[in-house]
Amino acid sequence: MTRNLRWKATLIFGVIFVCLFGLLCFRKGTGGGTQFAFPTSTDELRRNFGDRINLGLDLRGGMHLILQVQVEEAVNSETDQVAERLRTLLREEAIGFGSIRKPDPTHIQISGIPAEQLGQARDFLQVNYTSPSTVGGGTYVLGSLPTEQSGFVLEMTPSLQVQVRQEALRNSIQTLRQRVDALGVSEPTIAEHGRGEWEILVQLPGVDDPARVKSILQSTAMLEIKLVEDGPFGSEGEALSTRGGILPPDTMLLRSLEAGTSSWYVVSRSSVVTGRDLRNARASANPEMPGSYEIDFTLSTDGAARFGPFTERNVGRALAVVLDNRIRSVANIQSRIDDSGRITGTFTFQEAADLALVLRSGSLPASIKYLEERTVGPSLGADSIRAGFTAVLVGFVGVVLFMPIYYRRSGINAVISLMLNLLILLAVLAYFGATLTLPGIAGVLLTIGMAVDANVLVFERIREELRAGKSVVAAMENGFDRAFTTIFDTNATTIIAAIFLFMFGTGPVKGFAVTLTIGLLANLFTAVYVSRAIFEFVLGRQVRPSALSI
């Protein structure tokens, strides 16, 4: 064996070792990661191999959802926050006003400003909300109200509306991803879907409790702690009748969902702290109600800095813990509270754990609507695996039988190259954690066909060289050299097409593109480099090569 051939053999066997090591010597760890585990039995080999190949939704079973973010709610929430902030800022600036209200989600009206302060109010609003030098670059357009209303109107600019909608979509994707990760779903797909419809594609392989997952994903989980101004009342009408049918400014009426009650409370519109101030939340047993659970939460440093002084000023008054605009619990402030609290109720452990999960992952900026839902059962996935495996096996066996019959011992060379091609394909999928889908199996089948096509090009070219009277060694070398350009061009153009499929296709199409691209790159190595090395090894064993079985 020549020195050059030794180097080739070392590289080929090195590739085989790396592929087998990656496919068979690792498995999923208890924490969800990957750990080294050398197999000592056939069962362990099978388990390691199964853990390394990630199956997609269509093979493993699970949930396929298309969600739509109700982005107009985010726009509405944005103006709510600006209106609330305006009340505080105008008071700090000692600018009087009668009311601040929203006639629609994109406009804020400030009325009842004293005539002598109209100029001061205009300057303040221009500097803080319309000047290009402010944060956001002038996010509102300032207009005047009729003279008798004595005030101004702020209109959200179209650019800010688009920005708020886009942020709502991005934040929703991030929040959903955090919730799914906390559920322990492996290989989920959570990404923007469609064009301009504010949709999110969610694919969750292996999910066995769709109802629970939907409940967790859909919950907005907006936590707020508000000061109770009055209550409880037996009905909404009773609460309004005690105040002449009109609530005090800066208050709102909310219903309580506390166990065994159906009451209403008048609470402050502004929140002391919100879910954004949470540092952690966890489920624990409720000592006051054996058999039920509560959610204990702790606040961030900034939240605690606000909550402590507030509770100290309001000792003896009641606080309401509000979740998604429903009061979950009401408690009197006994003393200063800095950084902790709890949500009580008749929660089961699973309900408390799920609520703690969504609180930890953050609240959705807007509610979501289910546009499409499909559940793929594991039996259907098993049928797909069986059918795909059968297709690959039949194609592979067909090639294995045809090539040695038509090309004799050179056909065995092609079979060895094909087997190495499939080994490299599976190993790359395992090393990069790629997901194998049903279209991906179709990509494997196409890879088999193109790998055989490359061998056929080389073998037919060698036959032509032999018929032209070339020596065996010269015919082999010319066959590979002259067929390489054709093989490279064919594979390169197909890879370019696969790249565009990956860039613009959906999940299943991307799976096809990934397996096809990996297979074609492996084909350039096996059909040219490995196959040629095998021929060189066979011919190198002959003193005077005079014949080639082809």
XYZ file of C-alpha atoms in Angstrom:
550
model
C 0.000 0.000 0.000
C 1.458 3.384 -0.999
C 1.888 6.211 1.481
C -0.857 8.228 -0.257
C -3.283 5.326 0.027
C -2.474 4.898 3.719
C -3.466 8.491 4.359
C -6.719 7.972 2.465
C -7.495 4.825 4.451
C -6.741 6.647 7.713
C -9.131 9.467 6.783
C -11.912 7.094 5.697
C -11.695 4.925 8.817
C -11.473 8.079 10.938
C -14.731 9.353 9.421
C -16.386 5.976 10.048
C -15.216 5.981 13.683
C -16.455 9.541 14.314
C -19.847 8.719 12.769
C -20.330 5.522 14.782
C -19.133 7.235 17.961
C -21.655 10.061 17.550
C -24.530 7.714 16.703
C -24.019 4.949 19.255
C -22.084 6.286 22.245
C -24.392 9.047 23.529
C -27.900 9.216 24.923
C -30.230 11.760 26.484
C -29.382 12.627 30.085
C -31.825 13.019 32.947
C -31.585 16.800 32.716
C -32.512 16.829 29.049
C -28.957 17.160 27.720
C -26.686 14.578 26.105
C -24.303 12.349 28.025
C -21.669 9.824 27.026
C -22.863 6.217 27.469
C -20.814 3.429 25.918
C -23.208 0.629 24.880
C -22.591 -2.807 26.349
C -25.573 -4.640 24.891
C -27.803 -4.689 21.834
C -30.601 -2.980 23.762
C -28.303 -0.128 24.754
C -27.131 0.216 21.162
C -30.738 0.498 20.022
C -31.586 2.972 22.784
C -28.582 5.201 22.082
C -29.329 5.245 18.359
C -33.001 6.077 19.017
C -32.045 8.936 21.352
C -29.632 10.451 18.835
C -32.107 10.641 15.958
C -34.706 13.305 16.732
C -38.034 12.540 15.088
C -40.268 15.324 13.844
C -43.935 15.891 14.591
C -45.145 13.803 11.642
C -43.106 10.785 12.813
C -43.246 11.051 16.572
C -46.767 12.444 16.993
C -47.708 15.615 18.860
C -49.417 18.959 18.304
C -49.417 21.366 15.368
C -50.857 24.809 16.143
C -51.161 28.077 14.279
C -51.852 30.956 16.667
C -52.750 34.554 15.924
C -51.634 37.294 18.308
C -54.374 39.860 18.892
C -51.958 42.739 18.378
C -54.643 45.420 18.661
C -54.831 44.550 22.356
C -51.147 45.460 22.635
C -51.842 48.822 20.977
C -54.709 49.371 23.402
C -52.491 48.414 26.348
C -49.800 50.833 25.158
C -52.178 53.806 25.236
C -53.522 52.623 28.621
C -50.025 52.801 30.065
C -49.370 56.201 28.494
C -52.661 57.542 29.900
C -51.803 56.223 33.380
C -48.319 57.686 33.153
C -49.749 61.035 32.028
C -51.891 61.278 35.174
C -48.805 60.904 37.351
C -46.588 63.247 35.304
C -49.163 66.053 35.073
C -49.665 65.949 38.830
C -45.891 66.093 39.341
C -45.745 69.120 37.029
C -48.665 70.714 38.972
C -50.719 70.913 35.782
C -54.421 70.635 36.509
C -56.767 68.527 34.391
C -60.344 67.306 34.546
C -60.043 63.867 32.953
C -57.794 61.706 30.819
C -59.628 59.164 28.702
C -59.285 57.065 25.561
C -62.016 57.513 22.931
C -60.372 54.709 20.932
C -57.202 52.562 21.168
C -54.948 55.087 19.397
C -56.111 58.420 20.909
C -55.776 59.953 24.396
C -57.798 63.010 25.388
C -56.692 65.325 28.208
C -59.497 67.748 29.022
C -60.344 70.301 31.696
C -56.919 71.982 31.767
C -57.090 75.502 33.287
C -56.805 78.192 30.595
C -53.713 79.729 32.207
C -51.902 76.339 32.053
C -52.716 75.404 28.449
C -49.365 76.715 27.178
C -47.428 74.895 29.896
C -49.341 71.683 29.156
C -48.710 72.014 25.408
C -44.972 72.500 25.939
C -44.853 69.516 28.310
C -46.671 67.203 25.877
C -44.551 68.316 22.925
C -41.278 67.709 24.762
C -42.269 64.318 26.185
C -44.430 62.790 23.442
C -43.996 64.528 20.084
C -40.440 65.838 19.936
C -38.090 63.850 17.623
C -35.442 64.107 20.346
C -37.505 62.012 22.758
C -37.180 58.264 23.099
C -39.145 56.829 20.168
C -38.515 59.864 18.004
C -41.898 61.544 18.265
C -44.345 58.744 18.829
C -47.547 60.812 19.105
C -49.145 63.645 17.161
C -50.467 66.485 19.315
C -53.802 68.102 18.528
C -56.157 70.466 20.335
C -59.625 69.723 21.670
C -62.532 72.117 21.083
C -62.265 75.310 23.152
C -65.046 74.343 25.538
C -63.180 71.132 26.483
C -59.950 73.025 27.146
C -57.368 70.356 26.416
C -55.384 68.306 23.950
C -55.465 64.978 22.163
C -52.513 62.654 21.565
C -52.734 60.384 18.512
C -50.408 57.391 18.213
C -48.391 57.583 14.998
C -48.733 54.762 12.403
C -45.038 53.930 12.837
C -45.491 53.433 16.585
C -48.563 51.265 15.974
C -46.519 48.998 13.677
C -43.675 48.902 16.211
C -46.025 47.935 19.057
C -47.591 45.162 16.952
C -44.200 43.775 15.939
C -42.961 43.840 19.534
C -46.135 42.068 20.657
C -45.458 39.299 18.125
C -41.778 38.949 19.111
C -42.558 39.002 22.825
C -45.333 36.429 22.359
C -42.929 34.073 20.568
C -40.361 34.508 23.350
C -42.926 33.939 26.103
C -44.386 30.869 24.392
C -40.884 29.454 23.932
C -40.143 29.903 27.640
C -43.385 28.150 28.586
C -42.748 25.254 26.202
C -39.173 24.883 27.463
C -40.509 24.723 31.027
C -42.856 21.917 29.952
C -39.833 19.862 28.857
C -40.948 19.384 25.231
C -37.966 18.330 23.111
C -37.303 19.807 19.675
C -40.245 22.257 19.608
C -40.813 24.625 16.699
C -42.015 28.116 17.651
C -41.654 30.699 14.926
C -43.397 33.478 13.026
C -45.787 32.100 10.436
C -47.428 33.643 7.390
C -46.835 37.115 6.033
C -48.216 40.084 7.939
C -51.036 38.242 9.734
C -49.306 38.196 13.167
C -49.366 34.401 13.260
C -47.145 31.965 15.161
C -46.431 28.350 14.203
C -46.094 25.983 17.179
C -45.134 22.321 16.714
C -44.700 20.170 19.826
C -43.514 16.601 19.144
C -44.382 13.942 21.694
C -47.022 15.949 23.603
C -49.461 13.572 25.343
C -51.789 16.084 27.077
C -52.961 18.579 24.411
C -55.652 20.187 26.621
C -53.134 21.118 29.326
C -50.633 22.462 26.815
C -53.299 24.621 25.153
C -54.356 26.019 28.524
C -50.776 26.954 29.406
C -50.028 28.494 26.016
C -53.250 30.499 25.825
C -53.185 31.977 29.331
C -52.149 35.635 29.220
C -51.202 35.324 32.932
C -51.123 39.058 33.610
C -50.487 39.391 37.343
C -51.250 42.692 39.097
C -51.433 43.725 42.750
C -53.927 46.536 43.283
C -55.150 48.491 46.300
C -58.780 47.773 47.257
C -60.797 50.990 47.475
C -64.134 49.468 48.474
C -65.951 46.147 48.760
C -66.847 43.408 48.773
C -70.257 43.781 47.079
C -72.708 41.017 46.303
C -73.156 42.074 42.671
C -71.893 44.516 40.082
C -75.121 46.502 40.351
C -74.775 46.848 44.124
C -71.233 48.146 43.755
C -72.338 50.788 41.260
C -75.529 51.786 43.105
C -73.627 52.730 46.251
C -71.753 55.342 44.210
C -74.585 56.663 42.087
C -73.707 54.429 39.159
C -70.332 56.146 38.618
C -66.989 54.826 39.831
C -64.460 57.244 41.319
C -61.717 58.441 38.954
C -58.761 56.079 38.469
C -60.668 53.039 39.821
C -62.184 49.944 38.263
C -64.626 47.209 39.259
C -63.382 43.618 39.282
C -64.993 40.313 40.164
C -63.467 38.002 42.753
C -62.828 34.319 42.040
C -62.008 33.444 45.647
C -63.239 30.024 46.768
C -66.920 29.955 47.730
C -67.575 33.631 46.951
C -69.096 35.672 44.159
C -68.223 39.216 45.056
C -67.054 42.454 43.475
C -64.453 44.979 44.563
C -63.623 48.532 43.575
C -59.829 48.621 43.098
C -57.314 51.186 41.930
C -56.722 51.257 38.192
C -52.964 51.489 38.605
C -51.025 48.491 39.895
C -48.487 48.541 42.705
C -46.501 45.765 41.035
C -47.162 43.537 38.003
C -45.966 40.220 36.635
C -42.996 42.008 35.102
C -41.699 42.536 38.640
C -41.693 38.808 39.483
C -38.406 37.081 40.207
C -39.799 33.609 40.882
C -43.048 31.717 41.472
C -43.637 28.184 42.751
C -46.482 25.943 43.912
C -46.713 24.958 47.589
C -49.253 23.428 49.972
C -51.799 25.842 51.431
C -51.524 25.519 55.241
C -54.961 27.089 55.746
C -56.756 24.646 53.414
C -55.417 21.081 53.676
C -55.380 19.299 50.340
C -55.188 22.497 48.283
C -52.222 24.452 46.965
C -51.172 28.077 46.556
C -48.590 29.968 44.514
C -45.806 31.714 46.416
C -43.976 34.440 44.518
C -41.010 36.717 45.128
C -40.416 40.135 43.587
C -37.412 41.585 41.849
C -35.269 44.203 43.563
C -37.027 47.020 41.731
C -40.486 45.597 42.510
C -39.624 45.158 46.193
C -38.320 48.735 46.361
C -41.783 49.968 45.332
C -43.852 47.372 47.194
C -42.222 47.846 50.610
C -42.891 51.591 51.036
C -46.356 51.226 49.517
C -47.470 48.528 51.961
C -45.937 50.482 54.852
C -48.074 53.526 53.961
C -51.235 51.426 53.637
C -51.097 49.161 56.699
C -54.666 48.108 57.594
C -55.998 48.415 54.062
C -56.664 45.529 51.667
C -54.688 44.405 48.637
C -56.117 42.389 45.739
C -54.030 39.899 43.773
C -55.426 40.129 40.232
C -54.759 37.576 37.510
C -56.098 38.239 33.997
C -58.517 40.899 35.324
C -59.997 38.535 37.921
C -59.297 38.858 41.641
C -57.720 35.666 42.955
C -57.259 36.679 46.596
C -57.769 39.675 48.903
C -55.822 40.192 52.112
C -55.316 42.997 54.630
C -51.870 44.513 54.975
C -50.712 43.649 58.503
C -47.236 45.118 58.198
C -44.658 46.155 55.631
C -44.149 43.567 52.851
C -40.952 43.817 50.824
C -40.387 41.051 48.319
C -42.883 38.209 48.647
C -46.545 37.316 48.399
C -48.915 34.467 47.630
C -51.931 33.628 45.500
C -54.397 31.469 47.402
C -57.394 29.458 46.260
C -58.620 25.914 45.783
C -55.847 24.953 43.365
C -54.840 21.359 42.739
C -51.106 20.745 42.613
C -51.146 20.579 38.794
C -53.135 23.836 38.523
C -50.819 25.615 40.958
C -47.712 24.280 39.197
C -49.020 25.333 35.768
C -49.942 28.812 37.013
C -46.506 29.211 38.598
C -44.974 28.120 35.295
C -46.768 30.764 33.220
C -46.028 33.440 35.831
C -42.314 32.598 35.730
C -42.247 32.689 31.932
C -43.932 36.097 31.832
C -47.287 37.365 30.670
C -48.289 37.491 27.043
C -48.468 41.067 25.689
C -51.814 40.198 24.056
C -54.196 37.272 23.925
C -53.851 34.620 21.238
C -56.436 33.007 18.994
C -56.231 29.457 17.679
C -56.500 29.456 13.881
C -55.504 25.835 13.278
C -54.957 22.814 15.468
C -53.899 19.323 14.480
C -52.963 16.453 16.734
C -50.816 13.681 15.267
C -51.208 10.476 17.242
C -48.171 8.299 17.998
C -49.770 5.417 16.061
C -49.966 7.570 12.925
C -46.349 8.604 13.499
C -45.361 4.940 13.899
C -47.118 4.133 10.607
C -45.192 6.934 8.904
C -41.888 5.654 10.314
C -42.714 2.123 9.167
C -43.710 3.260 5.676
C -40.676 5.538 5.339
C -38.297 2.874 6.594
C -39.822 0.360 4.181
C -39.375 2.779 1.269
C -35.720 3.428 2.148
C -35.068 -0.278 2.683
C -36.667 -1.315 -0.614
C -34.733 1.370 -2.486
C -31.487 0.411 -0.793
C -31.973 -3.336 -1.397
C -32.835 -2.639 -5.040
C -29.576 -0.766 -5.465
C -27.596 -3.444 -3.606
C -28.979 -6.132 -5.928
C -28.713 -4.162 -9.170
C -25.222 -2.694 -8.904
C -23.233 -5.984 -8.427
C -25.264 -7.675 -11.165
C -24.713 -4.909 -13.706
C -21.229 -3.717 -12.675
C -19.957 -6.942 -11.086
C -17.365 -6.411 -8.327
C -17.257 -2.668 -9.006
C -20.918 -2.649 -7.993
C -19.849 -3.804 -4.514
C -17.642 -0.716 -4.415
C -20.741 1.422 -5.079
C -22.704 -0.353 -2.328
C -19.936 0.302 0.223
C -19.882 3.989 -0.765
C -23.664 4.173 -0.453
C -23.635 2.624 3.027
C -21.013 5.139 4.161
C -23.097 7.937 2.640
C -26.122 6.958 4.780
C -23.908 6.584 7.861
C -22.509 10.110 7.436
C -26.021 11.499 6.849
C -27.397 10.004 10.076
C -24.298 11.017 12.077
C -24.521 14.657 10.951
C -28.215 14.727 11.915
C -27.248 13.367 15.345
C -24.305 15.713 15.948
C -26.247 18.857 14.999
C -29.486 17.784 16.680
C -31.446 18.108 13.421
C -34.951 16.687 13.266
C -35.869 13.877 10.869
C -39.302 14.352 9.304
C -41.302 12.380 6.757
C -40.179 14.712 3.930
C -36.683 14.248 5.354
C -36.993 10.509 4.682
C -37.923 11.442 1.109
C -34.664 13.402 1.040
C -32.815 10.245 2.136
C -34.410 8.322 -0.732
C -33.400 10.998 -3.229
C -29.877 10.929 -1.782
C -29.668 7.188 -2.468
C -30.691 7.763 -6.064
C -28.191 10.570 -6.637
C -25.380 8.628 -4.929
C -25.967 5.702 -7.290
C -26.153 8.123 -10.222
C -22.675 9.424 -9.367
C -21.272 5.891 -9.316
C -22.967 5.090 -12.620
C -21.366 8.170 -14.229
C -17.911 7.101 -13.031
C -18.317 3.439 -14.010
C -19.638 4.204 -17.487
C -16.773 6.604 -18.060
C -14.278 3.912 -16.991
C -15.898 1.483 -19.437
C -15.511 4.026 -22.254
C -11.826 4.464 -21.418
C -11.294 0.694 -21.409
C -13.034 0.346 -24.785
C -10.736 3.073 -26.117
C -7.772 0.802 -25.312
C -6.514 2.550 -22.193
C -4.760 0.547 -19.488
C -6.792 -0.438 -16.403
C -5.082 2.114 -14.131
C -5.318 4.911 -16.721
C -8.984 4.086 -17.415
C -9.813 4.214 -13.684
C -8.005 7.533 -13.147
C -9.467 9.161 -16.286
C -12.935 7.863 -15.407
C -12.907 9.581 -12.009
C -11.176 12.754 -13.229
C -13.510 13.330 -16.189
C -16.719 12.378 -14.362
C -15.925 14.567 -11.357
C -16.941 17.828 -13.064
C -20.332 16.411 -14.019
C -20.880 14.966 -10.537
C -19.855 18.226 -8.861
C -22.097 20.362 -11.086
C -25.090 18.066 -10.542
C -24.700 18.025 -6.773
C -23.912 21.743 -6.509
C -26.997 22.848 -8.460
C -29.213 20.548 -6.403
C -27.683 21.868 -3.158
C -28.387 25.451 -4.276
C -32.032 24.528 -4.879
C -32.139 22.858 -1.435
C -30.745 26.016 0.199
C -33.597 28.072 -1.263
C -36.083 25.441 -0.082
C -34.643 25.783 3.420
C -34.714 29.592 3.340
C -38.288 29.990 2.138
C -39.968 26.678 2.995
C -41.963 25.663 6.054
C -40.880 23.068 8.630
C -41.453 19.839 6.613
C -39.912 21.364 3.474
C -36.897 22.462 5.513
C -36.521 18.890 6.766
C -36.366 17.663 3.182
C -33.818 20.341 2.276
C -31.581 19.532 5.258
C -31.347 15.786 4.646
C -30.902 16.280 0.907
C -28.076 18.796 1.386
C -26.228 16.632 3.909
C -26.647 13.567 1.695
C -25.315 15.349 -1.391
C -22.275 16.718 0.445
C -21.575 13.221 1.774
C -22.022 11.914 -1.772
C -19.172 14.089 -3.055
C -16.926 12.434 -0.459
C -18.077 8.831 -0.841
C -18.756 8.527 -4.579
C -15.487 10.175 -5.593
C -12.954 9.980 -2.760
C -13.933 6.708 -1.050
C -14.853 4.828 -4.228
C -11.589 5.839 -5.867
C -9.589 4.757 -2.810
C -11.239 1.312 -2.975
C -10.304 0.956 -6.651
C -6.721 2.029 -5.889
C -6.522 -0.516 -3.076
C -7.817 -3.370 -5.304
C -5.531 -2.486 -8.223
C -2.570 -1.876 -5.890
C -2.702 -5.522 -4.787
C -2.088 -6.672 -8.383
C 1.505 -6.753 -9.666
C 0.437 -5.889 -13.219
C -3.197 -4.722 -13.235
C -4.654 -6.145 -16.434
C -8.374 -6.410 -15.750
C -11.089 -4.616 -13.818
C -14.375 -6.241 -12.885
C -16.793 -3.615 -14.165
